[in-house]
Amino acid sequence: MLYPKMNGFREVIDLSGFFDFKLDPDNVGEEKNWQKGVESSRSIGIPGSWNEQFIDTRDYLGPTWHFKKFYVPSSWKEKLVWFRIGAANYYAKVWINGEFIGEHEGGYLPFQFEVTDKVRFGKENFLSVKVDNQLSPERVPPGNIPEEEHPRSVRQRSYPDVNFDFFPYGGIHRPVYLFCTPLDYIEDIAVTTSIEGKKGLIKYRITKKGGEAKEAFIHLGDENTRLDQKAEFRGNMAEGELTIDEATFWSPDNAHLYEMVVELLSPEGAPIDEYTLSIGIRTIEVKNDRLYLNEKLIFLKGFGKHEDFPIIGKGLSLPLIAKDYSLMKWIGANSFRTSHYPYSEEMMNMADKEGFLVIDEIPAVGLFFGKGNKRRLSLCKQYLRELIARDKNHPSVIMWSIANEPHSTKPEAKEFFRQLYQHTKKLDPSRLVTLVSMFGLKEEALAYVDVICLNRYYGWYTEPGQLDRASHKLSRELDALYQTYKKPILLSEFGAGAIAGVHAHPAELFSEEYQAELIQKYCEVIESKPYMVGEHVWCFADFKTAQVAYRVALNRKGVFTRTRQPKLAAHLLRKIWIK
Ligand code: GCB
């Protein structure tokens, strides 16, 4: 799926801004024809979650409506018109001028519909989007799970009753675009790269729709290189390969990007559509239980993160993205995981530019097994399909994560993850696949994955206040896990809660000192083991969770506060990571 871009053949209108907004707690909107509008509403800022923009909506998770008038230029008459939402959490239904356009399940991936026949050119149009974020055991990620389906102690039940540890913000979280393409257009481009000595090889596959175009013209370049090639379509697909003899490879040290311009040609040879992609030439592989980027050993230093900020909730904020990358660079990180859902396309583009290695995770968090497995599996497959369609061309993405901490002690979990692993490999054989585990040795599905991701909280949830015991247990467990699977291991979460400004000497729980000491001890253990391929601290910044007795207003495991000020641990990590 291509991100909408402006060029000589395509135009984009960003509909983000204020929308009219209305709650629909009794779910009567469709019956009452709110598709065509409502009498009373209030304004909501989009992109943004609805929870914190008003004082009466914080815990509201049911159906809501977003309305907006928009204009379609008459110059678009000879084009195809598309409507696209970057992400809406959790279930969205769209109407234009009262007519149903389409729907989408899953809160973190883009969806688009061709609406050429539904819009009025040169006139005002009316958009209504129903977004419903009810928690349900049927949904992924799940919530409101009945006791008999997934027993938990009363103390673990939060409000709202989510089966994961972040606030279930609802709303239109990413940009709403109207865009146009030519009638004959480039539908998709997929690129994979490889390396032979100094050579960089780029394989591409272009798919087109409509018309009689027989050829595409491909131009690849940077300040030193310029390659041009024609590719012929067979049916709707054209494939080819480009070789750069002295290529500059993409890596965190040098995030070098080439520009690839694809022109679609009419049968007479005139350009009729165009799309430009940024391409990084790099390889990623596991050899002898180690991780190699561009045939060189690589060690991942970084974080699990969240999309989370006061007031905007999970809404896209470009300044926040810029700030987070600048802090990650300052601290010496080279990677992060999109815990626990795909992040915005804007965040992913910046990872390519800034040279960060990304573990790209689907929203399969809090998975449990039993009734409803079939639906959960098919949703996870859908998420992987959509995620790979969206992110396949990013050099920054090195690994797909198929789940975070599934409650997978039941036998059916093994088959579930075998299928998900195979599904992912089939969709993208060029990248590694991981599962982020809390069960460690008891997690049978680790037999399938390429890299083992393990989350550990010795010294926090267990052995609180006893850091020597904690590192000893960690060391023993890592060795045992490696002996069993002989696979590279990434410690994908470890950390301690620290309330900024709370100090204790000797260190104790919730003090900045304790968080810093725990992180230091963990890094020492991890870096002493050659099979460990990285350390991702949990978490980059404090973040909002549902209300529960063991969270102090926020999850405090951030090494930065929620508003991005460093705690002691941030300064310490900078010393560890910038050597
Ligand atoms: C985990 C989860 C993460 C939580 C974290 C914690 O293992 O993957 O979502 O926030 O632990 O702080 O408990």
Coordinates of C-alpha atoms and ligand atoms in Angstrom, one line a residue:
M1 CA 0.0 0.0 0.0
L2 CA 1.5 3.3 -1.1
Y3 CA 1.4 6.4 1.2
P4 CA -0.5 9.3 -0.6
K5 CA 2.0 11.7 -2.2
M6 CA 1.7 14.8 -4.3
N7 CA 3.3 15.0 -7.7
G8 CA 2.5 16.0 -11.3
F9 CA -0.1 13.2 -11.5
R10 CA -1.4 12.9 -7.9
E11 CA -2.9 15.3 -5.4
V12 CA -3.6 15.0 -1.7
I13 CA -6.0 16.9 0.5
D14 CA -5.5 16.6 4.3
L15 CA -8.9 16.6 6.0
S16 CA -7.3 16.7 9.5
G17 CA -8.5 19.6 11.7
F18 CA -11.6 20.1 13.7
F19 CA -14.4 17.6 13.1
D20 CA -18.0 17.6 14.5
F21 CA -18.2 14.9 17.1
K22 CA -20.9 13.1 18.9
L23 CA -21.1 10.2 21.3
D24 CA -23.6 7.4 20.6
P25 CA -23.8 5.5 23.9
D26 CA -27.1 3.7 22.9
N27 CA -25.8 2.9 19.4
V28 CA -28.8 4.4 17.7
G29 CA -26.9 6.6 15.2
E30 CA -27.2 4.3 12.2
E31 CA -30.9 3.8 12.9
K32 CA -31.5 7.6 13.2
N33 CA -29.5 8.2 10.0
W34 CA -26.6 10.1 11.6
Q35 CA -24.8 9.1 8.4
K36 CA -26.3 12.3 7.0
G37 CA -25.4 14.4 10.1
V38 CA -26.8 15.4 13.5
E39 CA -28.4 18.4 15.0
S40 CA -26.1 19.0 17.9
S41 CA -22.4 18.2 18.2
R42 CA -19.1 19.6 19.5
S43 CA -15.7 20.1 17.9
I44 CA -12.9 17.5 18.2
G45 CA -9.3 17.9 17.0
I46 CA -8.2 15.2 14.5
P47 CA -5.9 13.4 14.6
G48 CA -6.5 12.8 18.3
S49 CA -8.1 10.5 20.8
W50 CA -11.5 11.6 22.1
N51 CA -10.7 10.6 25.7
E52 CA -8.9 13.7 27.0
Q53 CA -10.3 16.4 24.7
F54 CA -13.4 16.8 26.9
I55 CA -13.9 16.2 30.6
D56 CA -16.8 13.8 30.2
T57 CA -15.3 11.3 27.7
R58 CA -12.2 10.0 29.4
D59 CA -13.5 6.5 30.1
Y60 CA -16.0 6.4 27.2
L61 CA -15.2 3.6 24.8
G62 CA -18.5 3.0 22.9
P63 CA -19.6 4.2 19.4
T64 CA -18.8 7.8 18.4
W65 CA -19.4 9.8 15.2
H66 CA -17.1 12.2 13.5
F67 CA -18.4 14.5 10.8
K68 CA -16.8 16.9 8.3
K69 CA -17.8 18.8 5.2
F70 CA -15.2 18.7 2.5
Y71 CA -14.7 19.9 -1.1
V72 CA -13.6 17.9 -4.1
P73 CA -11.9 20.0 -6.8
S74 CA -13.6 19.8 -10.2
S75 CA -10.1 19.3 -11.7
W76 CA -10.3 15.8 -10.2
K77 CA -13.1 14.8 -12.6
E78 CA -10.7 12.8 -14.8
K79 CA -9.1 11.1 -11.9
L80 CA -9.8 8.3 -9.4
V81 CA -10.7 9.7 -6.0
W82 CA -9.6 7.9 -2.8
F83 CA -10.6 8.3 0.8
R84 CA -8.0 7.2 3.4
I85 CA -7.7 7.1 7.2
G86 CA -4.2 6.4 8.7
A87 CA -5.7 4.6 11.7
A88 CA -8.9 4.7 13.7
N89 CA -9.2 2.8 17.0
Y90 CA -10.9 0.3 16.9
Y91 CA -13.7 -0.3 14.4
A92 CA -14.5 2.3 11.8
K93 CA -17.4 2.7 9.3
V94 CA -17.4 5.4 6.7
W95 CA -20.2 7.2 4.8
I96 CA -19.8 9.9 2.2
N97 CA -22.9 12.0 1.3
G98 CA -24.9 9.5 3.3
E99 CA -23.8 6.5 1.3
F100 CA -21.9 3.7 2.9
I101 CA -18.3 3.5 1.7
G102 CA -16.7 0.8 3.7
E103 CA -15.5 -0.4 7.2
H104 CA -12.3 -1.5 8.9
E105 CA -11.5 -3.5 12.0
G106 CA -8.2 -2.9 13.9
G107 CA -7.0 0.3 15.4
Y108 CA -3.5 0.8 14.1
L109 CA -3.4 0.3 10.3
P110 CA -4.5 2.4 7.4
F111 CA -7.5 1.7 5.2
Q112 CA -8.7 3.4 2.0
F113 CA -11.6 3.2 -0.4
E114 CA -12.0 4.3 -3.9
V115 CA -14.9 6.9 -3.9
T116 CA -14.9 8.3 -7.4
D117 CA -18.6 7.5 -7.9
K118 CA -19.6 8.7 -4.4
V119 CA -18.3 12.2 -4.4
R120 CA -19.7 15.4 -6.0
F121 CA -17.0 17.2 -8.0
G122 CA -16.6 21.0 -7.6
K123 CA -19.1 20.8 -4.7
E124 CA -19.4 20.3 -1.0
N125 CA -19.5 16.7 0.3
F126 CA -20.3 15.3 3.7
L127 CA -18.2 12.8 5.5
S128 CA -19.4 10.7 8.5
V129 CA -17.1 8.2 10.3
K130 CA -18.4 6.0 13.1
V131 CA -15.6 4.9 15.4
D132 CA -16.3 2.3 18.1
N133 CA -13.8 1.3 20.7
Q134 CA -15.7 -1.1 22.9
L135 CA -13.6 -3.6 24.7
S136 CA -14.4 -7.2 23.9
P137 CA -12.9 -10.6 24.2
E138 CA -13.6 -11.0 20.5
R139 CA -11.3 -8.2 19.6
V140 CA -7.6 -8.0 19.3
P141 CA -6.3 -6.6 21.6
P142 CA -9.0 -7.9 23.9
G143 CA -10.7 -6.5 27.0
N144 CA -13.8 -7.2 29.2
I145 CA -12.9 -10.9 29.2
P146 CA -15.3 -13.0 31.3
E147 CA -13.8 -14.6 34.3
E148 CA -14.5 -18.1 33.0
E149 CA -12.7 -17.4 29.7
H150 CA -9.5 -16.0 31.3
P151 CA -9.3 -16.2 35.1
R152 CA -7.4 -13.4 36.7
S153 CA -7.3 -12.1 40.3
V154 CA -9.6 -9.3 41.2
R155 CA -6.5 -7.1 41.8
Q156 CA -5.4 -7.5 38.2
R157 CA -8.6 -6.1 36.9
S158 CA -8.2 -2.6 35.8
Y159 CA -10.7 0.1 34.9
P160 CA -11.3 0.0 31.9
D161 CA -10.9 -3.8 32.0
V162 CA -8.2 -4.2 29.4
N163 CA -6.0 -7.3 29.0
F164 CA -3.0 -5.2 28.2
D165 CA -1.0 -2.4 30.0
F166 CA -1.8 0.8 28.2
F167 CA -4.8 3.1 28.1
P168 CA -7.3 2.1 25.4
Y169 CA -7.5 5.5 23.7
G170 CA -10.2 5.7 21.0
G171 CA -10.6 7.9 17.9
I172 CA -9.2 8.9 14.6
H173 CA -5.5 8.8 15.5
R174 CA -3.8 9.4 12.2
P175 CA -4.4 11.7 9.2
V176 CA -7.6 11.6 7.1
Y177 CA -6.7 12.1 3.4
L178 CA -8.6 12.6 0.2
F179 CA -6.3 11.9 -2.7
C180 CA -6.5 11.3 -6.4
T181 CA -4.6 9.1 -8.8
P182 CA -4.8 8.9 -12.6
L183 CA -7.3 6.3 -14.0
D184 CA -4.3 4.2 -15.0
Y185 CA -2.1 4.2 -12.0
I186 CA 0.7 2.5 -10.1
E187 CA -1.1 0.4 -7.5
D188 CA 2.0 -0.8 -5.5
I189 CA 5.7 -1.1 -5.5
A190 CA 7.6 -3.7 -3.6
V191 CA 11.4 -3.6 -3.2
T192 CA 13.9 -6.0 -1.7
T193 CA 17.6 -5.5 -1.5
S194 CA 20.7 -7.6 -1.3
I195 CA 24.5 -7.2 -1.2
E196 CA 27.3 -8.8 -3.1
G197 CA 30.7 -7.4 -2.0
K198 CA 30.4 -3.7 -2.8
K199 CA 27.4 -4.1 -5.0
G200 CA 23.9 -3.3 -4.0
L201 CA 21.1 -5.2 -5.8
I202 CA 17.5 -3.9 -5.8
K203 CA 14.7 -6.2 -6.9
Y204 CA 11.4 -4.5 -7.6
R205 CA 7.9 -5.5 -8.4
I206 CA 5.4 -2.9 -9.7
T207 CA 1.7 -3.5 -9.9
K208 CA -0.6 -1.3 -11.9
K209 CA -4.4 -0.9 -12.3
G210 CA -6.5 0.1 -15.3
G211 CA -5.6 0.9 -18.8
E212 CA -3.2 -0.4 -21.3
A213 CA 0.2 0.7 -19.9
K214 CA 2.8 -1.7 -21.2
E215 CA 5.9 -0.3 -19.6
A216 CA 7.3 1.5 -16.6
F217 CA 10.4 3.7 -16.5
I218 CA 12.5 3.3 -13.3
H219 CA 15.0 5.9 -12.3
L220 CA 17.2 5.3 -9.3
G221 CA 19.7 7.7 -7.9
D222 CA 21.5 9.7 -5.3
E223 CA 24.2 12.4 -5.6
N224 CA 26.7 9.9 -7.1
T225 CA 24.5 7.4 -8.9
R226 CA 22.0 7.4 -11.7
L227 CA 20.4 4.3 -13.1
D228 CA 17.5 4.2 -15.6
Q229 CA 15.7 1.1 -16.7
K230 CA 12.5 0.2 -18.5
A231 CA 10.4 -2.7 -17.2
E232 CA 7.7 -4.4 -19.2
F233 CA 4.4 -5.4 -17.7
R234 CA 3.1 -8.9 -17.9
G235 CA -0.5 -8.6 -17.0
N236 CA -0.5 -6.0 -14.3
M237 CA 3.0 -6.7 -13.0
A238 CA 6.4 -5.6 -14.0
E239 CA 9.5 -7.0 -12.3
G240 CA 13.2 -6.2 -12.6
E241 CA 16.5 -5.7 -10.8
L242 CA 18.9 -2.8 -10.6
T243 CA 22.6 -3.1 -9.6
I244 CA 24.7 -0.3 -8.1
D245 CA 28.4 -1.3 -8.4
E246 CA 29.7 0.8 -5.6
A247 CA 26.6 1.1 -3.3
T248 CA 26.3 3.0 -0.1
F249 CA 24.6 0.6 2.3
W250 CA 21.9 1.8 4.7
S251 CA 22.7 1.4 8.4
P252 CA 22.2 3.3 11.7
D253 CA 25.7 4.8 11.2
N254 CA 24.8 6.0 7.7
A255 CA 21.1 6.0 6.9
H256 CA 21.8 6.4 3.2
L257 CA 18.6 6.5 1.1
Y258 CA 18.4 6.3 -2.7
E259 CA 15.4 7.8 -4.5
M260 CA 13.5 5.5 -6.8
V261 CA 11.1 7.2 -9.2
V262 CA 8.7 4.9 -11.0
E263 CA 6.9 6.3 -14.1
L264 CA 4.0 4.5 -15.7
L265 CA 4.1 4.9 -19.5
S266 CA 1.1 5.0 -21.9
P267 CA 1.3 2.7 -24.9
E268 CA 2.7 5.7 -26.8
G269 CA 5.5 6.1 -24.2
A270 CA 4.3 9.2 -22.4
P271 CA 4.4 9.3 -18.6
I272 CA 0.8 8.9 -17.1
D273 CA 1.6 8.3 -13.4
E274 CA 4.5 8.5 -11.1
Y275 CA 5.5 7.5 -7.6
T276 CA 8.8 8.1 -5.7
L277 CA 10.1 5.8 -3.0
S278 CA 13.0 6.2 -0.7
I279 CA 15.1 3.0 -0.7
G280 CA 17.8 1.8 1.7
I281 CA 20.1 -1.0 0.6
R282 CA 20.7 -3.4 3.5
T283 CA 20.5 -7.0 4.5
I284 CA 19.4 -8.6 7.8
E285 CA 20.1 -12.1 8.8
V286 CA 20.8 -14.6 11.5
K287 CA 24.0 -16.6 11.2
N288 CA 25.5 -18.8 13.9
D289 CA 22.9 -17.6 16.4
R290 CA 24.0 -14.0 15.9
L291 CA 22.4 -11.0 14.2
Y292 CA 24.0 -9.5 11.1
L293 CA 23.2 -6.2 9.4
N294 CA 24.9 -5.8 6.0
E295 CA 27.0 -8.9 6.9
K296 CA 28.4 -7.2 10.1
L297 CA 27.4 -8.1 13.6
I298 CA 24.9 -5.8 15.1
F299 CA 23.8 -5.3 18.7
L300 CA 20.4 -3.7 19.3
K301 CA 20.3 -0.9 21.9
G302 CA 17.0 0.8 22.5
F303 CA 13.5 0.7 23.8
G304 CA 10.0 -0.5 23.8
K305 CA 7.9 2.6 23.2
H306 CA 4.3 3.8 23.1
E307 CA 2.4 6.3 21.1
D308 CA 1.1 8.3 24.0
F309 CA 1.0 11.9 25.1
P310 CA -1.2 14.0 27.4
I311 CA -4.4 15.3 25.8
I312 CA -3.7 14.0 22.3
G313 CA -3.6 10.4 23.6
K314 CA -2.6 8.2 20.7
G315 CA -3.1 11.0 18.1
L316 CA -0.3 11.7 15.7
S317 CA 2.0 14.5 16.7
L318 CA 4.8 15.3 14.4
P319 CA 6.8 17.4 16.9
L320 CA 6.6 14.5 19.3
I321 CA 8.1 12.2 16.7
A322 CA 10.9 14.6 16.0
K323 CA 11.6 14.9 19.8
D324 CA 11.6 11.2 20.4
Y325 CA 14.1 10.5 17.6
S326 CA 16.3 13.3 18.9
L327 CA 16.2 11.8 22.4
M328 CA 16.9 8.3 21.1
K329 CA 19.9 9.6 19.2
W330 CA 21.1 11.6 22.3
I331 CA 21.0 8.5 24.4
G332 CA 22.8 6.3 21.9
A333 CA 20.0 4.0 20.9
N334 CA 20.0 2.4 17.5
S335 CA 16.6 0.6 17.5
F336 CA 13.1 0.3 19.0
R337 CA 10.1 -2.0 19.0
T338 CA 6.7 -0.7 18.0
S339 CA 5.2 -2.1 21.2
H340 CA 2.4 -3.1 21.1
Y341 CA 0.9 -2.1 17.7
P342 CA 2.1 -0.6 14.4
Y343 CA 3.1 3.0 14.8
S344 CA 2.2 5.8 12.3
E345 CA 3.6 5.9 8.8
E346 CA 5.2 9.2 9.7
M347 CA 7.1 7.6 12.5
M348 CA 8.3 4.8 10.2
N349 CA 9.5 7.2 7.4
M350 CA 11.5 9.0 10.1
A351 CA 13.1 5.7 11.2
D352 CA 14.4 5.2 7.6
K353 CA 15.8 8.8 7.6
E354 CA 17.3 8.7 11.1
G355 CA 18.7 5.2 10.8
F356 CA 16.8 3.2 13.4
L357 CA 16.3 -0.5 13.3
V358 CA 12.7 -1.3 14.0
I359 CA 10.9 -4.4 15.3
D360 CA 7.5 -3.9 13.8
E361 CA 4.7 -5.4 16.0
I362 CA 1.1 -6.2 15.3
P363 CA -1.5 -5.3 18.0
A364 CA -1.5 -8.9 19.2
V365 CA -1.1 -8.1 22.9
G366 CA -3.0 -9.7 25.8
L367 CA -3.9 -12.7 23.6
F368 CA -5.5 -15.6 25.5
F369 CA -6.6 -19.0 24.2
G370 CA -9.9 -20.8 24.3
K371 CA -13.2 -19.7 22.9
G372 CA -12.7 -17.5 19.8
N373 CA -9.3 -18.7 18.8
K374 CA -10.3 -18.9 15.2
R375 CA -11.4 -15.3 15.0
R376 CA -8.3 -14.1 16.8
L377 CA -6.1 -16.0 14.4
S378 CA -7.8 -14.6 11.3
L379 CA -7.6 -11.1 12.8
C380 CA -3.9 -11.5 13.5
K381 CA -3.3 -12.8 10.0
Q382 CA -5.2 -9.7 8.6
Y383 CA -3.1 -7.4 10.8
L384 CA 0.1 -9.0 9.5
R385 CA -1.1 -8.8 5.9
E386 CA -1.9 -5.1 6.3
L387 CA 1.2 -4.3 8.2
I388 CA 3.5 -5.9 5.7
A389 CA 1.6 -4.3 2.8
R390 CA 2.2 -1.0 4.5
D391 CA 5.8 -1.3 5.8
K392 CA 7.5 -3.7 3.4
N393 CA 9.7 -1.1 1.8
H394 CA 11.2 0.4 4.9
P395 CA 14.9 -0.4 5.3
S396 CA 14.4 0.4 9.0
V397 CA 12.1 -2.6 9.5
I398 CA 14.2 -5.7 10.2
M399 CA 11.8 -7.9 12.1
W400 CA 8.1 -8.6 12.4
S401 CA 6.8 -9.3 15.9
I402 CA 3.7 -11.6 15.8
A403 CA 2.7 -11.1 19.4
N404 CA 3.6 -9.6 22.8
E405 CA 3.3 -11.8 25.9
P406 CA 0.6 -14.1 24.8
H407 CA -1.0 -16.2 27.6
S408 CA 0.1 -19.2 25.7
T409 CA 0.5 -22.1 28.1
K410 CA -2.5 -23.9 26.4
P411 CA -1.6 -26.5 23.7
E412 CA -3.6 -24.7 21.0
A413 CA -1.3 -21.7 21.3
K414 CA 1.5 -23.6 19.6
E415 CA -0.5 -24.3 16.5
F416 CA -1.7 -20.7 16.5
F417 CA 1.8 -19.3 16.4
R418 CA 3.1 -21.9 13.9
Q419 CA 0.4 -20.7 11.5
L420 CA 1.2 -17.0 12.2
Y421 CA 4.9 -17.6 11.7
Q422 CA 4.4 -19.4 8.4
H423 CA 1.9 -16.8 7.3
T424 CA 4.4 -14.0 8.0
K425 CA 7.3 -15.8 6.3
K426 CA 5.2 -16.4 3.2
L427 CA 4.3 -12.7 3.0
D428 CA 7.9 -11.6 3.6
P429 CA 10.7 -14.1 3.4
S430 CA 13.3 -11.2 3.5
R431 CA 12.8 -10.3 7.2
L432 CA 13.2 -12.0 10.5
V433 CA 10.2 -13.0 12.6
T434 CA 10.0 -12.9 16.4
L435 CA 7.5 -13.5 19.2
V436 CA 7.9 -11.5 22.4
S437 CA 7.6 -14.0 25.3
M438 CA 6.9 -13.8 29.0
F439 CA 6.9 -17.6 29.4
G440 CA 10.4 -18.2 28.2
L441 CA 11.2 -21.9 28.5
K442 CA 7.5 -22.8 28.8
E443 CA 6.8 -21.0 25.5
E444 CA 6.7 -23.8 22.9
A445 CA 6.2 -21.5 19.9
L446 CA 9.8 -20.2 20.3
A447 CA 10.8 -23.3 18.3
Y448 CA 9.5 -21.5 15.2
V449 CA 10.8 -17.9 15.5
D450 CA 14.1 -16.6 14.1
V451 CA 15.0 -14.5 17.1
I452 CA 13.7 -15.0 20.6
C453 CA 12.4 -11.8 22.4
L454 CA 12.1 -12.2 26.1
N455 CA 10.6 -9.7 28.6
R456 CA 11.9 -10.0 32.2
Y457 CA 11.2 -8.2 35.5
Y458 CA 13.4 -9.8 38.1
G459 CA 14.1 -7.1 40.7
W460 CA 10.7 -5.6 40.1
Y461 CA 7.6 -7.9 40.0
T462 CA 9.7 -10.7 41.6
E463 CA 12.8 -10.3 43.8
P464 CA 11.8 -6.7 44.5
G465 CA 14.7 -4.7 46.0
Q466 CA 17.2 -7.5 45.5
L467 CA 19.2 -6.7 42.4
D468 CA 22.0 -9.3 43.0
R469 CA 19.5 -12.1 43.1
A470 CA 17.7 -10.6 40.1
S471 CA 20.8 -10.6 37.9
H472 CA 21.7 -14.1 39.0
K473 CA 18.3 -15.4 38.0
L474 CA 18.4 -13.5 34.7
S475 CA 21.8 -14.9 33.8
R476 CA 20.7 -18.4 34.6
E477 CA 17.5 -18.2 32.6
L478 CA 19.1 -16.7 29.5
D479 CA 21.7 -19.5 29.5
A480 CA 19.0 -22.1 29.8
L481 CA 17.0 -20.6 27.0
Y482 CA 19.9 -20.4 24.7
Q483 CA 20.9 -24.0 25.5
T484 CA 17.4 -25.1 24.6
Y485 CA 16.9 -23.2 21.4
K486 CA 20.3 -22.2 20.1
K487 CA 18.8 -19.0 18.8
P488 CA 19.8 -15.4 19.2
I489 CA 18.0 -13.7 22.1
L490 CA 17.0 -10.1 22.5
L491 CA 15.9 -8.9 26.0
S492 CA 13.0 -7.0 24.7
E493 CA 11.7 -5.6 28.0
F494 CA 13.4 -5.0 31.4
G495 CA 13.1 -2.1 33.7
A496 CA 11.7 -0.6 36.9
G497 CA 9.2 2.1 37.8
A498 CA 10.7 5.3 38.9
I499 CA 8.8 8.4 39.8
A500 CA 10.8 11.4 38.6
G501 CA 12.1 13.3 41.6
V502 CA 11.9 10.4 44.1
H503 CA 15.4 9.5 45.4
A504 CA 16.7 6.9 47.8
H505 CA 20.1 5.9 48.9
P506 CA 20.4 2.9 49.2
A507 CA 18.2 2.6 46.2
E508 CA 14.6 1.3 46.5
L509 CA 11.6 0.7 44.4
F510 CA 10.2 3.7 42.6
S511 CA 13.4 5.8 43.1
E512 CA 15.4 7.0 40.2
E513 CA 18.4 5.3 41.7
Y514 CA 16.8 1.9 41.8
Q515 CA 15.7 2.1 38.1
A516 CA 19.2 3.2 37.1
E517 CA 20.9 0.4 39.1
L518 CA 18.6 -2.3 37.8
I519 CA 19.1 -1.2 34.2
Q520 CA 22.9 -1.2 34.7
K521 CA 23.0 -4.7 36.2
Y522 CA 20.8 -6.1 33.4
C523 CA 23.0 -4.5 30.7
E524 CA 26.1 -6.1 32.4
V525 CA 24.5 -9.5 32.3
I526 CA 23.2 -9.1 28.7
E527 CA 26.4 -7.8 27.3
S528 CA 28.4 -10.6 28.9
K529 CA 26.6 -13.2 26.7
P530 CA 27.6 -13.6 23.1
Y531 CA 24.3 -15.0 22.0
M532 CA 22.4 -11.9 23.2
V533 CA 21.7 -9.7 20.2
G534 CA 20.3 -6.7 22.1
E535 CA 18.8 -4.9 25.0
H536 CA 15.5 -2.9 24.8
V537 CA 14.7 -1.1 28.0
W538 CA 11.1 -0.9 29.1
C539 CA 10.1 1.8 28.5
F540 CA 11.2 4.9 26.6
A541 CA 8.8 7.2 28.4
D542 CA 6.2 7.0 31.1
F543 CA 2.8 6.3 29.7
K544 CA -0.9 6.2 30.6
T545 CA -2.5 3.0 31.6
A546 CA -6.0 1.9 32.8
Q547 CA -6.5 2.6 36.5
V548 CA -5.3 -0.2 38.7
A549 CA -3.7 -0.3 42.2
Y550 CA -0.2 -1.2 40.9
R551 CA 0.1 1.8 38.6
V552 CA 0.9 5.2 40.1
A553 CA -1.2 7.3 37.7
L554 CA 1.0 6.2 34.9
N555 CA 3.3 3.3 34.1
R556 CA 6.5 4.8 35.5
K557 CA 9.1 2.6 33.8
G558 CA 10.0 5.3 31.3
V559 CA 13.6 6.5 31.4
F560 CA 12.1 9.8 30.3
T561 CA 9.0 11.2 31.9
R562 CA 5.8 11.4 29.9
T563 CA 6.7 14.9 28.8
R564 CA 10.2 13.7 27.8
Q565 CA 12.5 14.9 30.6
P566 CA 15.3 12.5 31.5
K567 CA 15.4 10.5 34.7
L568 CA 18.8 9.3 36.2
A569 CA 18.5 6.1 34.1
A570 CA 18.6 8.1 30.9
H571 CA 22.0 9.7 31.7
L572 CA 23.3 6.3 32.8
L573 CA 22.1 4.6 29.5
R574 CA 23.8 7.3 27.5
K575 CA 27.1 6.4 29.3
I576 CA 26.5 2.7 28.6
W577 CA 25.5 3.1 24.9
I578 CA 27.8 5.9 23.7
K579 CA 31.2 4.3 24.3
Ligands
GCB1 C1 5.1 -6.3 30.1 C2 4.3 -5.8 28.9 C3 4.2 -4.3 28.9 C4 4.0 -3.8 30.3 C5 5.2 -4.1 31.1 C6 5.1 -3.7 32.6 O1 5.7 -7.3 30.1 O2 4.7 -6.3 27.7 O3 3.1 -4.0 28.1 O4 3.7 -2.4 30.3 O5 5.3 -5.5 31.1 O6 5.5 -2.5 32.9 O7 4.5 -4.4 33.4

